[in-house]
Tab-separated table of C-alpha atoms and ligand atoms in Angstrom:
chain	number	residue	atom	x	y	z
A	485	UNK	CA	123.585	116.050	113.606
A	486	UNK	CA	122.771	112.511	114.199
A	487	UNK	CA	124.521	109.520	112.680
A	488	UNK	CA	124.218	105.835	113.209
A	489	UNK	CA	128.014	104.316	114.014
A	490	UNK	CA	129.719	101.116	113.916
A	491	UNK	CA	132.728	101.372	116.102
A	492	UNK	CA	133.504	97.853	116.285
A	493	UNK	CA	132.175	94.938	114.026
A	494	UNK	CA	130.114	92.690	115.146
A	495	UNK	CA	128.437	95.204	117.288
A	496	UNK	CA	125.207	97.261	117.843
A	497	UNK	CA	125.444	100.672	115.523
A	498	UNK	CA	125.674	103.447	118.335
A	499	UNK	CA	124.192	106.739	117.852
A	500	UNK	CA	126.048	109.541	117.749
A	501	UNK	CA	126.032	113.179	117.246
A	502	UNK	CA	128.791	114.415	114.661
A	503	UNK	CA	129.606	116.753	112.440
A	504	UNK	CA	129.917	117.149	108.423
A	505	UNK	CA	133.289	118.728	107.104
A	506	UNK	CA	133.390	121.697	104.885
A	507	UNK	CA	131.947	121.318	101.251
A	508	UNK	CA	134.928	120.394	98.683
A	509	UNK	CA	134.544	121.470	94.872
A	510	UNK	CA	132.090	119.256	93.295
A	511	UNK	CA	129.967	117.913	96.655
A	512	UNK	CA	126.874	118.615	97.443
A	513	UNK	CA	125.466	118.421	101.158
A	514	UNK	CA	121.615	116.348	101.078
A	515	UNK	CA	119.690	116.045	104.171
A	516	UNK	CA	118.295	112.708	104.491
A	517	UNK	CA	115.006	111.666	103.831
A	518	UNK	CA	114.461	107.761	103.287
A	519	UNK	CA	117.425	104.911	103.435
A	520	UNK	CA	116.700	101.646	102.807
A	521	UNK	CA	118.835	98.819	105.220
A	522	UNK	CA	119.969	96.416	102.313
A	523	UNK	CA	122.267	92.859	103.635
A	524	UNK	CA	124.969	95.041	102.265
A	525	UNK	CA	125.479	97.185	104.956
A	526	UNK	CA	125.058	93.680	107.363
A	527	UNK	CA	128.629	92.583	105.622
A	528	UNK	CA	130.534	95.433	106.677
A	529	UNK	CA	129.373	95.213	110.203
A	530	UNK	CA	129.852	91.729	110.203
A	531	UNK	CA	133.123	90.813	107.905
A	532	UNK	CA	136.579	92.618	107.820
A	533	UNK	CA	135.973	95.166	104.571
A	534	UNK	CA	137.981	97.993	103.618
A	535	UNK	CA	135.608	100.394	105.237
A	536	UNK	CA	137.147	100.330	108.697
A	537	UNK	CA	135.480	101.680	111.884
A	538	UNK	CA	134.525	104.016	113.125
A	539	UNK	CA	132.069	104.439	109.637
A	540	UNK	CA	129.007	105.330	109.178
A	541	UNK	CA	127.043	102.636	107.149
A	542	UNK	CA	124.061	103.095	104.468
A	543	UNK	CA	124.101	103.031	100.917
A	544	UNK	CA	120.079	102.984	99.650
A	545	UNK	CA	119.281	106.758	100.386
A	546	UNK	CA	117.431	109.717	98.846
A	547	UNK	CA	117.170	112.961	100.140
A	548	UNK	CA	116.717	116.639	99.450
A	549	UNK	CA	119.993	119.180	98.542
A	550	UNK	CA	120.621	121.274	101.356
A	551	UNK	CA	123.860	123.072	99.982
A	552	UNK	CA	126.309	122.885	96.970
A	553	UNK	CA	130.103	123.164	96.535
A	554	UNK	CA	130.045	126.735	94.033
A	555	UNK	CA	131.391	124.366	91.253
A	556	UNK	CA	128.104	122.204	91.078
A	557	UNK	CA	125.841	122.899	88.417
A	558	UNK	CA	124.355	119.693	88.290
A	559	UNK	CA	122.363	119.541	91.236
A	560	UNK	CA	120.791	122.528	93.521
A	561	UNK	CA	119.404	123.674	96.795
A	562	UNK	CA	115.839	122.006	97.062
A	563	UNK	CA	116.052	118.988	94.412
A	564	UNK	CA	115.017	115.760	95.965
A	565	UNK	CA	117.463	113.063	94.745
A	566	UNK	CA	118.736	109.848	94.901
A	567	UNK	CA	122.034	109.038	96.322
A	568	UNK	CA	124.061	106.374	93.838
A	569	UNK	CA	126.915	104.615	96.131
A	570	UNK	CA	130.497	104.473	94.544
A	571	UNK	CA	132.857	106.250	92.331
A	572	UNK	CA	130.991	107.280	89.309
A	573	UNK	CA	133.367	110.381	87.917
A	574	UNK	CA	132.190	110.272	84.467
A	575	UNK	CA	135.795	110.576	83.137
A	576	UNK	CA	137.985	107.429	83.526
A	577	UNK	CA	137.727	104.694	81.023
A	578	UNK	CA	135.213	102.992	82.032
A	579	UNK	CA	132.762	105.266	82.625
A	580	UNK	CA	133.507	106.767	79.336
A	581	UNK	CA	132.683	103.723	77.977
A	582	UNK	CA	129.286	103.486	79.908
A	583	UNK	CA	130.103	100.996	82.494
A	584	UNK	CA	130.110	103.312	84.771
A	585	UNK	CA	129.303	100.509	88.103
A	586	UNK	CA	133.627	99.784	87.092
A	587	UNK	CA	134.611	103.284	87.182
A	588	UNK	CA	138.471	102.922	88.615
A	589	UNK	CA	138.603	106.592	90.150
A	590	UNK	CA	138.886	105.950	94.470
A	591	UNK	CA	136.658	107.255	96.390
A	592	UNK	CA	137.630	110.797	97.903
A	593	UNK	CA	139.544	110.107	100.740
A	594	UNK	CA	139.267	113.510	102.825
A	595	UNK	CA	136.948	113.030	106.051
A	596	UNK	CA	133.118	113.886	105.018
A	597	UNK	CA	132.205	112.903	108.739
A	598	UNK	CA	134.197	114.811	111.742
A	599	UNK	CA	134.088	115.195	115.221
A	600	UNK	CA	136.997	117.423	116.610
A	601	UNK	CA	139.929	115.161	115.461
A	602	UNK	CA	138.114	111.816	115.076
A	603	UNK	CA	137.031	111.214	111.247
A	604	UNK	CA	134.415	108.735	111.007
A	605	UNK	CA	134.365	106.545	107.604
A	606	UNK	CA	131.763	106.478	104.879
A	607	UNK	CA	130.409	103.692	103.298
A	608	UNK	CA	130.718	103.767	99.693
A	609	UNK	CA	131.237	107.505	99.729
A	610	UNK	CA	127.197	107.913	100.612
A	611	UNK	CA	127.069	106.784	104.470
A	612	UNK	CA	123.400	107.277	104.536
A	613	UNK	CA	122.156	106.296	107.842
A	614	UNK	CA	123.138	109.628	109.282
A	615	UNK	CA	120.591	113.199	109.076
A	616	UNK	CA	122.965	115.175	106.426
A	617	UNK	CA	125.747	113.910	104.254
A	618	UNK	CA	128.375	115.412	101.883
A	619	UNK	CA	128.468	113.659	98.864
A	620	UNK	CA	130.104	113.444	95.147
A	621	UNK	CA	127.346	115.927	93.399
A	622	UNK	CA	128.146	113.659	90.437
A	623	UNK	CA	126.304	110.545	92.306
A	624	UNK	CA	122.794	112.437	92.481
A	625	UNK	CA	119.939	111.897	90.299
A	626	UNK	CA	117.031	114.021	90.469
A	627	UNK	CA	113.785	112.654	91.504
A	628	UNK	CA	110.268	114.037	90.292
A	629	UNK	CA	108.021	114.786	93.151
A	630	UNK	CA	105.348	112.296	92.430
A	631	UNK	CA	107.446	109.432	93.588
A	632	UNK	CA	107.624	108.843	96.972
A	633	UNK	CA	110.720	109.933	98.681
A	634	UNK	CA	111.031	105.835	100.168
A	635	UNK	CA	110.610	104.618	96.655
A	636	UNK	CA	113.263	106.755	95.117
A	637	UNK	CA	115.767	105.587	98.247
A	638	UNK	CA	115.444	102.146	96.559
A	639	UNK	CA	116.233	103.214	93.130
A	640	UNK	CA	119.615	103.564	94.840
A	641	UNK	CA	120.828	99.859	95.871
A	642	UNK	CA	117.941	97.356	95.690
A	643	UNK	CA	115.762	97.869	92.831
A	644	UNK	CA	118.595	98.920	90.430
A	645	UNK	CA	120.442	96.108	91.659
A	646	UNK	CA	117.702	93.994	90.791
A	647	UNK	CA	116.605	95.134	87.742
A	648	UNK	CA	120.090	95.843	85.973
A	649	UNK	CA	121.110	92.521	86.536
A	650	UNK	CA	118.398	90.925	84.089
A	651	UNK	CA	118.105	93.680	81.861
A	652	UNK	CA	121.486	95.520	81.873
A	653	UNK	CA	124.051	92.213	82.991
A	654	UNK	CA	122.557	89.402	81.774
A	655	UNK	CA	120.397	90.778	79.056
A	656	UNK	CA	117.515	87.821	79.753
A	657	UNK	CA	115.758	87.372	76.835
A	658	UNK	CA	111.907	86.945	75.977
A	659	UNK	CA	110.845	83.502	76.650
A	660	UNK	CA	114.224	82.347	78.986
A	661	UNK	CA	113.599	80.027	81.754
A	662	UNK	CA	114.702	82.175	84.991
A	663	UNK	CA	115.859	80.937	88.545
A	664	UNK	CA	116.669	83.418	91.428
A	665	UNK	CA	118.297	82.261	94.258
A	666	UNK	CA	117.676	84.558	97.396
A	667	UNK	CA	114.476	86.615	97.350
A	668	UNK	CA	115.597	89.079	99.708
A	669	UNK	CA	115.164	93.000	99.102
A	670	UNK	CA	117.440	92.458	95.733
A	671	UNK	CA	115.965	89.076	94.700
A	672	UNK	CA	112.835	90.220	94.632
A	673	UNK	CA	113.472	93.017	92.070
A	674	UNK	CA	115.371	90.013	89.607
A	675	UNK	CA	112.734	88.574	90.090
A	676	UNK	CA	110.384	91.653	88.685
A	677	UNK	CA	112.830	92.211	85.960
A	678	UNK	CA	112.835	88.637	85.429
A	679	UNK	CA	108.929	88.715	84.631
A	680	UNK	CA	109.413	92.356	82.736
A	681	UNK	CA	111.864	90.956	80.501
A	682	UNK	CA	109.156	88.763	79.203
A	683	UNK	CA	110.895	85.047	81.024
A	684	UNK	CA	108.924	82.280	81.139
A	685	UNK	CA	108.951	80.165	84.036
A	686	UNK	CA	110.627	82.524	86.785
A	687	UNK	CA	111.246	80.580	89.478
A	688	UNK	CA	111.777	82.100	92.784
A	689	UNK	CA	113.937	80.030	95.848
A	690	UNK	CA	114.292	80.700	99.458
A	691	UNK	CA	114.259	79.448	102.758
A	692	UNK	CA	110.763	81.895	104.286
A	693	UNK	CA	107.912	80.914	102.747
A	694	UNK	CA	106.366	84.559	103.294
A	695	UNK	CA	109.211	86.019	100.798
A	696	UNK	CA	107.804	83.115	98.455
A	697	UNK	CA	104.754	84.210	98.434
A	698	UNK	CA	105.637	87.521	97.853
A	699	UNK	CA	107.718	86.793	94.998
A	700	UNK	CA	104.619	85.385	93.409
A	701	UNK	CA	102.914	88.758	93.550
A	702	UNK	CA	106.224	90.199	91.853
A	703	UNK	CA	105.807	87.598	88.740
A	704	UNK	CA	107.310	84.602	89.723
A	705	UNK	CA	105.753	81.797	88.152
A	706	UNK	CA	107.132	78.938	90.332
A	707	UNK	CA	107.973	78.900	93.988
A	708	UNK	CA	110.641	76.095	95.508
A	709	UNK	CA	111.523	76.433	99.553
A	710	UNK	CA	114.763	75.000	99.621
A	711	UNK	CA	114.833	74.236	102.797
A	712	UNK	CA	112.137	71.585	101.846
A	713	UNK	CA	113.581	70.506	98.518
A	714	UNK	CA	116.824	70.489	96.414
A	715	UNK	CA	116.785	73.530	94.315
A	716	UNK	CA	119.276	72.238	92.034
A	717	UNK	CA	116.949	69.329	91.205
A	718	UNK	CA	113.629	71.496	91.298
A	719	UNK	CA	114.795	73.967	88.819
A	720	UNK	CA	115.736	70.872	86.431
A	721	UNK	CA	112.726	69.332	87.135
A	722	UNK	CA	110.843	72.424	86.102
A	723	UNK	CA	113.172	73.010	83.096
A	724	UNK	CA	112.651	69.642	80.984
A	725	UNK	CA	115.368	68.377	83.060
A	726	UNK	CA	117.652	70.789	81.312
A	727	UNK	CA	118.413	73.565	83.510
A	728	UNK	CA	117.230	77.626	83.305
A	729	UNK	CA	118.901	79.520	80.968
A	730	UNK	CA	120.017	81.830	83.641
A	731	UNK	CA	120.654	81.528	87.662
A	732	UNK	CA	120.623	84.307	89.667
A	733	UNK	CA	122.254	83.715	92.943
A	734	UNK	CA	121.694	87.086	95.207
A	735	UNK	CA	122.978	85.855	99.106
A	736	UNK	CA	126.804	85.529	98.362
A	737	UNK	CA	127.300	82.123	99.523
A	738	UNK	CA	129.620	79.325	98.009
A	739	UNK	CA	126.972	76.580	98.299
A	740	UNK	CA	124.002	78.542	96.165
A	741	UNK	CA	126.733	80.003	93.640
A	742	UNK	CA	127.275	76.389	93.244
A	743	UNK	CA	123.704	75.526	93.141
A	744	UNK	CA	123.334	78.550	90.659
A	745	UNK	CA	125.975	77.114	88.718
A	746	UNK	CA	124.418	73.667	88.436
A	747	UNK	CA	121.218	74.534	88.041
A	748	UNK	CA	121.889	76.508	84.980
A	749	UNK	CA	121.311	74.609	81.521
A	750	UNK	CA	124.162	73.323	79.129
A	751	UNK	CA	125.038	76.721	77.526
A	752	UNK	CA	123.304	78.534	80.145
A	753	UNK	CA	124.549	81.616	82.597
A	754	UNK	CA	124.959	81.409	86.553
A	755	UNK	CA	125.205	85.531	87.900
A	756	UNK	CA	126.337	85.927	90.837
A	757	UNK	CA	125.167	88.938	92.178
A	758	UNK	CA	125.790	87.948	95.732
A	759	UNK	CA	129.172	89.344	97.354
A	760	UNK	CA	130.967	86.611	99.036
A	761	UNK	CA	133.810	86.986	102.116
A	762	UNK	CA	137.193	88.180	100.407
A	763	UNK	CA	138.536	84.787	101.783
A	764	UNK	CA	135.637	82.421	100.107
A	765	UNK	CA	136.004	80.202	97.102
A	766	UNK	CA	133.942	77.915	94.932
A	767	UNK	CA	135.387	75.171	92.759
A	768	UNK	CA	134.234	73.907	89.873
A	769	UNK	CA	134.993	70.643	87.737
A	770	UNK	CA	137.001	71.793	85.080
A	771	UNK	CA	135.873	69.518	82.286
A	772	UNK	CA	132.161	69.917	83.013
A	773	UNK	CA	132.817	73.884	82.733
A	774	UNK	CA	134.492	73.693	79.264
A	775	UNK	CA	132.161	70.707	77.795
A	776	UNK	CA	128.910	72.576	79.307
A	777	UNK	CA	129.425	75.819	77.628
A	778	UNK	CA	127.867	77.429	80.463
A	779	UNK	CA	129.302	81.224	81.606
A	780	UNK	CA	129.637	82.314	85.651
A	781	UNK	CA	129.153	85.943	85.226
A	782	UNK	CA	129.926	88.173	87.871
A	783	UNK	CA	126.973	91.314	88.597
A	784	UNK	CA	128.208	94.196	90.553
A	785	UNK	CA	125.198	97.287	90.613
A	786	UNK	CA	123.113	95.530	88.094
A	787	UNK	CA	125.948	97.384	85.378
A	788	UNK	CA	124.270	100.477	86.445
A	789	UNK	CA	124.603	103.448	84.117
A	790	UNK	CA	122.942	105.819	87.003
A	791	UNK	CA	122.225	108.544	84.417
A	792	UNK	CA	120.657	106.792	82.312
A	793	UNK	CA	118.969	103.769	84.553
A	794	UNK	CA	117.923	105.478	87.106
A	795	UNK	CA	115.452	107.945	85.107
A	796	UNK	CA	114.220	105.038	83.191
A	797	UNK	CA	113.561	102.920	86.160
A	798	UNK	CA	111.579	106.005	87.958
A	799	UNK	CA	109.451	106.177	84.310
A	800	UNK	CA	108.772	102.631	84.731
A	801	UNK	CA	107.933	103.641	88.155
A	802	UNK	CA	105.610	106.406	87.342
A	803	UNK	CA	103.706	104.282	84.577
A	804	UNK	CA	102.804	101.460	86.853
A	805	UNK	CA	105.091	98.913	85.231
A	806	UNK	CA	107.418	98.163	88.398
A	807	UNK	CA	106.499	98.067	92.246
A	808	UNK	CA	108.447	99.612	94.703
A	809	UNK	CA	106.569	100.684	97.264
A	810	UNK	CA	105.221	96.887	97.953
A	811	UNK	CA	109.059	96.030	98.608
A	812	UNK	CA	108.890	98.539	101.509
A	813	UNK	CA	107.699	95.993	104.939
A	814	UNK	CA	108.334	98.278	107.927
A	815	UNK	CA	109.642	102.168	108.201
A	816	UNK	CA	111.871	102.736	111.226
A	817	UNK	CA	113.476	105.821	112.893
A	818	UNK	CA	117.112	105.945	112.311
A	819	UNK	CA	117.499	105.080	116.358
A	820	UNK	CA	115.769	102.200	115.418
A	821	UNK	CA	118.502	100.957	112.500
A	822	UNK	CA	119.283	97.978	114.515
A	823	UNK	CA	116.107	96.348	115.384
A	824	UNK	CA	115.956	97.058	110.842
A	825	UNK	CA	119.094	95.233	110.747
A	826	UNK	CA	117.201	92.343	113.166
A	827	UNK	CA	113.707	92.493	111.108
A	828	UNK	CA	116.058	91.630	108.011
A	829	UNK	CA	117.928	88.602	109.507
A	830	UNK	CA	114.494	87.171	111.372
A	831	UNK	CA	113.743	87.672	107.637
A	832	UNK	CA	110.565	89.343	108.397
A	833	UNK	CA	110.760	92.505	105.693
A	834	UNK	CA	111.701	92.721	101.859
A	835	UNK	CA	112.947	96.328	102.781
A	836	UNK	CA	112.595	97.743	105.678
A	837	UNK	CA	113.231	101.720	105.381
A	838	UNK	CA	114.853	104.229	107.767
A	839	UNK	CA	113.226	107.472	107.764
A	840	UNK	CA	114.395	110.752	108.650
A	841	UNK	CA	111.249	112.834	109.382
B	1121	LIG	N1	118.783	79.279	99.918
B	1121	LIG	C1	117.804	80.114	99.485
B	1121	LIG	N2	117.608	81.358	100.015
B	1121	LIG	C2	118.411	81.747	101.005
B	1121	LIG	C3	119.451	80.929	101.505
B	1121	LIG	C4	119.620	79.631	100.915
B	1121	LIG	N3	120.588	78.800	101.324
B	1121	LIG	N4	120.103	81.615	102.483
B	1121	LIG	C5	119.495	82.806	102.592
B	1121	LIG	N5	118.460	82.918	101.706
B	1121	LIG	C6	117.555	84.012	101.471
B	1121	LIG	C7	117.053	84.706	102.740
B	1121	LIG	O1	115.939	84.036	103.293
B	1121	LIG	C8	116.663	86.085	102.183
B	1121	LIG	O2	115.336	86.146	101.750
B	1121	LIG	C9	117.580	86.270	100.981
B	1121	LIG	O3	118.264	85.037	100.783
B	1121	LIG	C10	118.630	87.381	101.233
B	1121	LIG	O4	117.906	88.561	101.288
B	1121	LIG	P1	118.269	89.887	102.143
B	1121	LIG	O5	117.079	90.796	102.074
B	1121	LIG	O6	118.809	89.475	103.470
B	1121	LIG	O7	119.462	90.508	101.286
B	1121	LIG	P2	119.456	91.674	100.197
B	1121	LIG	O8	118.531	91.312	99.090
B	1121	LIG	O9	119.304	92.997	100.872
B	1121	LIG	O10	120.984	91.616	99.672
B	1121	LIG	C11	121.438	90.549	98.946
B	1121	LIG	C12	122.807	90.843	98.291
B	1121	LIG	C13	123.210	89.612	97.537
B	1121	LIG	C14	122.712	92.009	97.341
B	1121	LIG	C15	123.830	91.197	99.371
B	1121	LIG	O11	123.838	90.246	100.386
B	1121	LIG	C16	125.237	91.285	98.773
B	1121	LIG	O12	125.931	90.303	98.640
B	1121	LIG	N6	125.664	92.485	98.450
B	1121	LIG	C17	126.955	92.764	97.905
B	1121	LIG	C18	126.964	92.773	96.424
B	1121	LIG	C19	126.600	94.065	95.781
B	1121	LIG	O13	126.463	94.189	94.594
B	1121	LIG	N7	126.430	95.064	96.520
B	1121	LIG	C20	125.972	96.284	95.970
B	1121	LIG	C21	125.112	96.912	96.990
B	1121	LIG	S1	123.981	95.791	97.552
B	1122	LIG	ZN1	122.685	97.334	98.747
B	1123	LIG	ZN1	134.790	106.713	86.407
């Protein structure tokens, strides 16, 4: 089978045929239908991570079952699902305790992806931009098959990113002024959730005006193009001089977690959903943190509780109440994943979507 591979960072994926180990006890084999290309995957071909080439990026897919380890009851031949990325073993502590997005249990490290004796690495056990992949049958979540097999790839990094973070992180509620930071394929779904949560002003910043204008059809209220105007001073100005209640900052950047952080009101939260570089820092003035009251609060997943989010979102879904398939730009092949990676970085697509058929 076909798999898109980065054997070098900083290079062009290469495609490659390779092979899929043996099912282990609790896996499940999916053939691919849909992955999304989120900036995500753009870090680890970019930046030194701890997924180390040769590996097989993707982490926004949704397929159908193929096969399943005997053990699997969960999950069988034939269900379309969608692929959560992670460890999510629904024993340790922290799953136990429902934040699951913290679960401490490593990802398995036997090879999923083979090739005589070369083992190819999987991103955040999922790996998606390949035709079939083994996976933790404990990451899948049925789909219904009303919903569009590109829509229900999204329910696996972008929207549920998005979404959680208002609803399930920050808890925004009804009437908060709202600022996101970054409408990119995540952004734009704070941004939804922003406006579902009942926000008031929700106040969308980035650099392309197009991904402005979009963010007005996904409830954003105000629109500020920082690279025309301070978006420190144009959230205050739109905010009784005060500040929003909450920041979102979705790039992972020092200087806009830093405008998220001074942008927020006295008492208010900056969430940084945004991963930075393992070497990046931001400072802070230590008295204006303590006298401010505000809180940095850190977003990994949106919190995700992929059991129980995931079904609710594709309700939500089903019932007209959230978009998904307006986040989806341009559809590519999967020998086409890096001109996907170059539509995202000219900034021309929300999503752009790798299909498999
Ligand atoms: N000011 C305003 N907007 C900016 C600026 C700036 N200085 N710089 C860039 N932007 C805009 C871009 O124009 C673009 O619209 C947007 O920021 C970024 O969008 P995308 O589509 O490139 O990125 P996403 O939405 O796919 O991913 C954003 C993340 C923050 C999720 C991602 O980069 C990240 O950090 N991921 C790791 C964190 C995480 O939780 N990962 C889980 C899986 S994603
Ligand atoms: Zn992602
Ligand atoms: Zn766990």
């Amino acid at each position: 089978m076909k798999a898109a591979v980065l054997w070098e960072r900083r290079t062009p994926l290469k495609i490659e045929e390779i092979d899929l180990a043996d099912l282990q006890p609790g896996e499940a084999r999916v053939r691919m239908l849909a992955s999304g290309v989120c900036h995500s995957d753009l870090h680890h071909i970019n930046r030194e991570t701890p997924f180390k080439p040769p590996l097989v990026l993707g982490h926004e897919g949704a397929g159908v079952v193929d096969a399943v380890s005997p053990d699997v009851k969960s999950v069988k031949p034939g269900d379309r699902v969608v692929i959560m990325f992670g460890s999510k073993c629904g024993t340790c502590h922290f799953c136990h305790s429902g934040e699951d997005y913290l679960c401490t249990t490593p990802l398995p490290d036997h090879p999923r992806f083979i090739r005589k004796d070369e083992r190819f690495a999987q991103l955040l056990g999922v790996g998606s931009f390949a035709e079939y992949v083994n996976v933790t049958a404990s990451n899948l979540v049925r789909v219904p098959d009303e919903v569009p097999i590109e829509c229900a790839a999204l329910l696996a990094c972008g929207v549920t990113t998005g979404l959680g973070a208002v609803t399930t992180t920050a808890k925004v509620e009804p009437g908060s002024n709202v600022a996101v930071i970054g409408i990119g394929g995540v952004g734009m779904n704070v941004v939804q959730g922003a406006a579902l949560a009942g926000a008031n002003r929700v106040i969308a910043v980035d650099l392309v005006e197009r991904k402005l204008e979009m963010a007005h059809q996904f409830g954003a209220t105000h629109m500020i193009n920082a690279s025309e105007t301070d978006p420190v001073q144009a959230i205050k100005d739109l905010t009784h001089g005060r500040g929003a209640d909450y920041v979102f900052e979705v790039i992972g950047r020092p200087n806009t977690i830093k405008q998220a952080y001074d942008a927020a009101r006295n008492g208010g939260t900056a969430v940084v959903v945004g991963l930075g570089a393992a070497d990046e820092e931001v400072s802070f003035n230590l008295a204006e943190l303590m006298r401010s009251g505000k809180a940095i609060q850190g977003c990994f997943y949106g919190s995700v509780r992929p059991h129980m989010d995931v079904p609710r979102y594709i309700d939500m879904y089903l019932n007209g109440r959230i978009k998904i398939d307006q986040l989806i730009s341009r559809r590519f092949r999967l020998d086409q994943v890096n001109e996907a990676f170059d539509a995202m970085q000219a900034g021309e697509v929300a999503r752009g979507v790798i299909m498999y058929e």
